[in-house]
Short mmCIF file of C-alpha atoms in Angstrom, two decimals:
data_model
loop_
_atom_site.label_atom_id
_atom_site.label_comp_id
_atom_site.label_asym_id
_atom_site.label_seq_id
_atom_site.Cartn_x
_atom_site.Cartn_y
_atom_site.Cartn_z
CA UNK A 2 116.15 93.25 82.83
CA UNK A 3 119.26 95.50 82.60
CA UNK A 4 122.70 94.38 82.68
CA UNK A 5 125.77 96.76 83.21
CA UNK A 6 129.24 95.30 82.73
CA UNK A 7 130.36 97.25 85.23
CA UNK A 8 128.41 96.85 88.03
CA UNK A 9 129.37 93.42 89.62
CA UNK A 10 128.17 93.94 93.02
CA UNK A 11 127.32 97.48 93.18
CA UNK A 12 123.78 98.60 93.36
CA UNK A 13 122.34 100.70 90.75
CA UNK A 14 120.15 103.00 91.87
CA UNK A 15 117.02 104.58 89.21
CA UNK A 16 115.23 107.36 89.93
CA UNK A 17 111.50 108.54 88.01
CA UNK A 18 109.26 111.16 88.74
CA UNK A 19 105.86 111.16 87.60
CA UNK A 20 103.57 114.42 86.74
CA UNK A 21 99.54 113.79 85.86
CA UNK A 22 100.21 117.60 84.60
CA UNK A 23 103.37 118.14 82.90
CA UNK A 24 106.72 117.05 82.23
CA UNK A 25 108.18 120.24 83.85
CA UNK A 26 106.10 118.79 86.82
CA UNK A 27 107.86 116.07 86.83
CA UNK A 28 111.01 116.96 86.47
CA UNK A 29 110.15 119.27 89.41
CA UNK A 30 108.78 115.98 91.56
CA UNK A 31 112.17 114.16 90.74
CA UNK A 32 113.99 117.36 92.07
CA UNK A 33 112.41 117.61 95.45
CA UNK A 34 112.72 113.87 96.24
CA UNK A 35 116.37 113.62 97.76
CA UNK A 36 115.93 110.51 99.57
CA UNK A 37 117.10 106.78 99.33
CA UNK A 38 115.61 103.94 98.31
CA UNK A 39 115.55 102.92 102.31
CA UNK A 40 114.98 106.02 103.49
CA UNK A 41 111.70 106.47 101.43
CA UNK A 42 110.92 102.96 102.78
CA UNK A 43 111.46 103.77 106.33
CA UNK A 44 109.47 107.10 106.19
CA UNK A 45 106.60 105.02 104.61
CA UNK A 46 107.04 102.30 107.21
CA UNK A 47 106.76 105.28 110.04
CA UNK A 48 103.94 106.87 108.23
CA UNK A 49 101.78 103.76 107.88
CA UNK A 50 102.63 103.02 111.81
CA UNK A 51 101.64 106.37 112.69
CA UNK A 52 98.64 105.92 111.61
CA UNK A 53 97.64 102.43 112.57
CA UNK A 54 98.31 103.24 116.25
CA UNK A 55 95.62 105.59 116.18
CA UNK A 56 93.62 102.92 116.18
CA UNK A 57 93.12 99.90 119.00
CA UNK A 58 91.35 96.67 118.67
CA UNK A 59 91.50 93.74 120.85
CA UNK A 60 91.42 90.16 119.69
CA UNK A 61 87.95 87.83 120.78
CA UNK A 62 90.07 84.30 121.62
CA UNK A 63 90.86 82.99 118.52
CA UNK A 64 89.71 85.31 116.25
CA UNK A 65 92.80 87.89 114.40
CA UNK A 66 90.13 91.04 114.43
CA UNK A 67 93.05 93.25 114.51
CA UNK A 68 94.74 92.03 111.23
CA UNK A 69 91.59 92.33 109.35
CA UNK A 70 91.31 95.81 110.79
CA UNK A 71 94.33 96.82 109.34
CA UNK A 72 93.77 95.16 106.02
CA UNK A 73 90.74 97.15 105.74
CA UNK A 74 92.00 100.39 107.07
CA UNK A 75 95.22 99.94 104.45
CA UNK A 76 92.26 99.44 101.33
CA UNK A 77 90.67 102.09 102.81
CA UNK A 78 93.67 104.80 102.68
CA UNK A 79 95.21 103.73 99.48
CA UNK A 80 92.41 105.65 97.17
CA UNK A 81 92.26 108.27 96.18
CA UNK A 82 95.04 108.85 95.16
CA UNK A 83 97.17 112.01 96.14
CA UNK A 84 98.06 113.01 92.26
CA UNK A 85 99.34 116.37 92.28
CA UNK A 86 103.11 117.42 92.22
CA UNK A 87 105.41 118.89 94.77
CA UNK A 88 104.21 122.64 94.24
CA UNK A 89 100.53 122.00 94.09
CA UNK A 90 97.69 122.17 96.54
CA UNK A 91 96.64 118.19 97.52
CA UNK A 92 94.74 117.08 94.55
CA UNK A 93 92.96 113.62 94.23
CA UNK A 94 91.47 111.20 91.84
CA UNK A 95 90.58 108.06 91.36
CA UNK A 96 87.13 108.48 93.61
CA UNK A 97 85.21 105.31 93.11
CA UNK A 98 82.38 107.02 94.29
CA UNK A 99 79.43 104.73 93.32
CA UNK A 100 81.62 102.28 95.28
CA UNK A 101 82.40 104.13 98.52
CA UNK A 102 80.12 107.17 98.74
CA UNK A 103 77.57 105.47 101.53
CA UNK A 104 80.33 103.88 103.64
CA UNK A 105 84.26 104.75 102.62
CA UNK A 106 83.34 108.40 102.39
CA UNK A 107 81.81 109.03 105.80
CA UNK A 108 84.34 106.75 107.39
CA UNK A 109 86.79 109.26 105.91
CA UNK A 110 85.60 111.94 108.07
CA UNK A 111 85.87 109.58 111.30
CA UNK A 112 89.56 107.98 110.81
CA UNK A 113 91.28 110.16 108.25
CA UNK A 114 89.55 113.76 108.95
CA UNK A 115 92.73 115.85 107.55
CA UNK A 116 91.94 114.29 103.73
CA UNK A 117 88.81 115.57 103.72
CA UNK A 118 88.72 118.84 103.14
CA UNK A 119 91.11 117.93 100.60
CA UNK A 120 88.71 115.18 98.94
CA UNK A 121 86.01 118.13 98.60
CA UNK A 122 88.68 120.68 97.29
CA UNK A 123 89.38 117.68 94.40
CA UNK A 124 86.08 116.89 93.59
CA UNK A 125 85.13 120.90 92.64
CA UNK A 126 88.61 120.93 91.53
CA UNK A 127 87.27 118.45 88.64
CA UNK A 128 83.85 119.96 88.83
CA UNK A 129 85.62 123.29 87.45
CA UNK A 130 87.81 121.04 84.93
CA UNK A 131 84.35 119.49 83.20
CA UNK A 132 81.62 121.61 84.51
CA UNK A 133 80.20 118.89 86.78
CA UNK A 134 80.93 116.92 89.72
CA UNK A 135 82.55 113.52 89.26
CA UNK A 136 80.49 110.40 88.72
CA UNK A 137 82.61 107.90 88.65
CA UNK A 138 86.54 109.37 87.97
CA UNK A 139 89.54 107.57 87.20
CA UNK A 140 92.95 109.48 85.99
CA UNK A 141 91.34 112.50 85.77
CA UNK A 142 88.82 111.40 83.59
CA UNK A 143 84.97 110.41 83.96
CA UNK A 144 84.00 107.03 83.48
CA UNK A 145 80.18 108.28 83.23
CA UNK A 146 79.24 104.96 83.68
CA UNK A 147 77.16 105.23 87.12
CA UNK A 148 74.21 106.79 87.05
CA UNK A 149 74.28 110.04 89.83
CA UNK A 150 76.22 112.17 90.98
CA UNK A 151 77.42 110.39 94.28
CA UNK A 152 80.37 113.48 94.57
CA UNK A 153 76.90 115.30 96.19
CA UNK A 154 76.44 113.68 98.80
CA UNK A 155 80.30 113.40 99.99
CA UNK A 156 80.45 117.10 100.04
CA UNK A 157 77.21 117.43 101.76
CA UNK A 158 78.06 114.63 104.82
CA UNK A 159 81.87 116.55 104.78
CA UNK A 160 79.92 120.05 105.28
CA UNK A 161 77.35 118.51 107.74
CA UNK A 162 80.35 117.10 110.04
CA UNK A 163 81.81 119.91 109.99
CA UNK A 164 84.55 120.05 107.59
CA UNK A 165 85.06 123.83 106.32
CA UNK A 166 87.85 123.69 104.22
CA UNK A 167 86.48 124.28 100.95
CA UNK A 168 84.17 126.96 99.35
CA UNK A 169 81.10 125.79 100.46
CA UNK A 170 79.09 128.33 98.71
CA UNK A 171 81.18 127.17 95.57
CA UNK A 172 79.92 124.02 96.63
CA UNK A 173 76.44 124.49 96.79
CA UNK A 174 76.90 126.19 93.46
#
């Protein structure tokens, strides 16, 4: 807790900037973002909204399907995590891949198609970092402790559904 003498009633407003590369990055990050507190929170408000009415369910009598829904579709779309700064190509970690390579992953492609290319682009983004494909990343590290390589068959459902925005010689490679 902070306490300024001076600052009765006012509202004291802090601004941070993160960078998973550099500090430059950051201070780069901190730079772009010109918005408010609120205004940030409205935008994400919008954002969130936008998205959820893409999607309809109806209610069976007595049953709250539709909260559940969005529950689940707000778990879904909070990881991975969009990690890379202002200047950067979409870059993102944190795939739990043992965890959502059969289900999360191909539900990707059918609710959120325009992260997917990016996903693929990440995961031979880390692939060229470590000279494999993820197993099991978190912070732009490997966990190795899965056994696979569940990143192969993520980029192989993206590629049969479609999705060509990635190498996908490179890929194959």
């Amino acid at each position: 807790r902070l306490m300024f003498d001076n600052l009765r009633d006012d509202v004291l407003e802090v601004r941070i900037a993160l960078s998973f590369n550099s500090t430059a990055g950051a201070q780069r990050n901190l730079n772009q973002e010109k918005a408010s507190f609120d205004e940030v929170r409205t935008a994400a408000s919008k954002k969130w909204k936008s998205w959820y009415d893409r999607y309809s369910v109806e209610d069976a009598e007595g049953m709250d399907y539709a909260g559940n829904i969005r529950a689940s579709l707000y778990h879904l779309a909070v990881q991975p995590n969009l990690m890379s700064d202002v200047d950067a190509p979409d870059r993102y970690m944190n795939f739990s891949l043992w965890d959502t390579f059969r289900a999360a992953h191909p539900l990707y492609t059918i609710l959120m198609p325009e992260r997917v290319d990016a996903f693929v682009n990440s995961l031979l983004a880390e692939y060229d970092t470590r000279g494999y494909l993820p197993i099991l990343s978190l912070f732009g590290r490997d966990t190795h402790c899965m056994i696979g390589h569940h990143s192969a068959p993520v980029i192989a459902d993206a590629y049969l559904k479609g999705f060509r925005g990635f190498d996908a010689q490179r890929a194959l490679a």
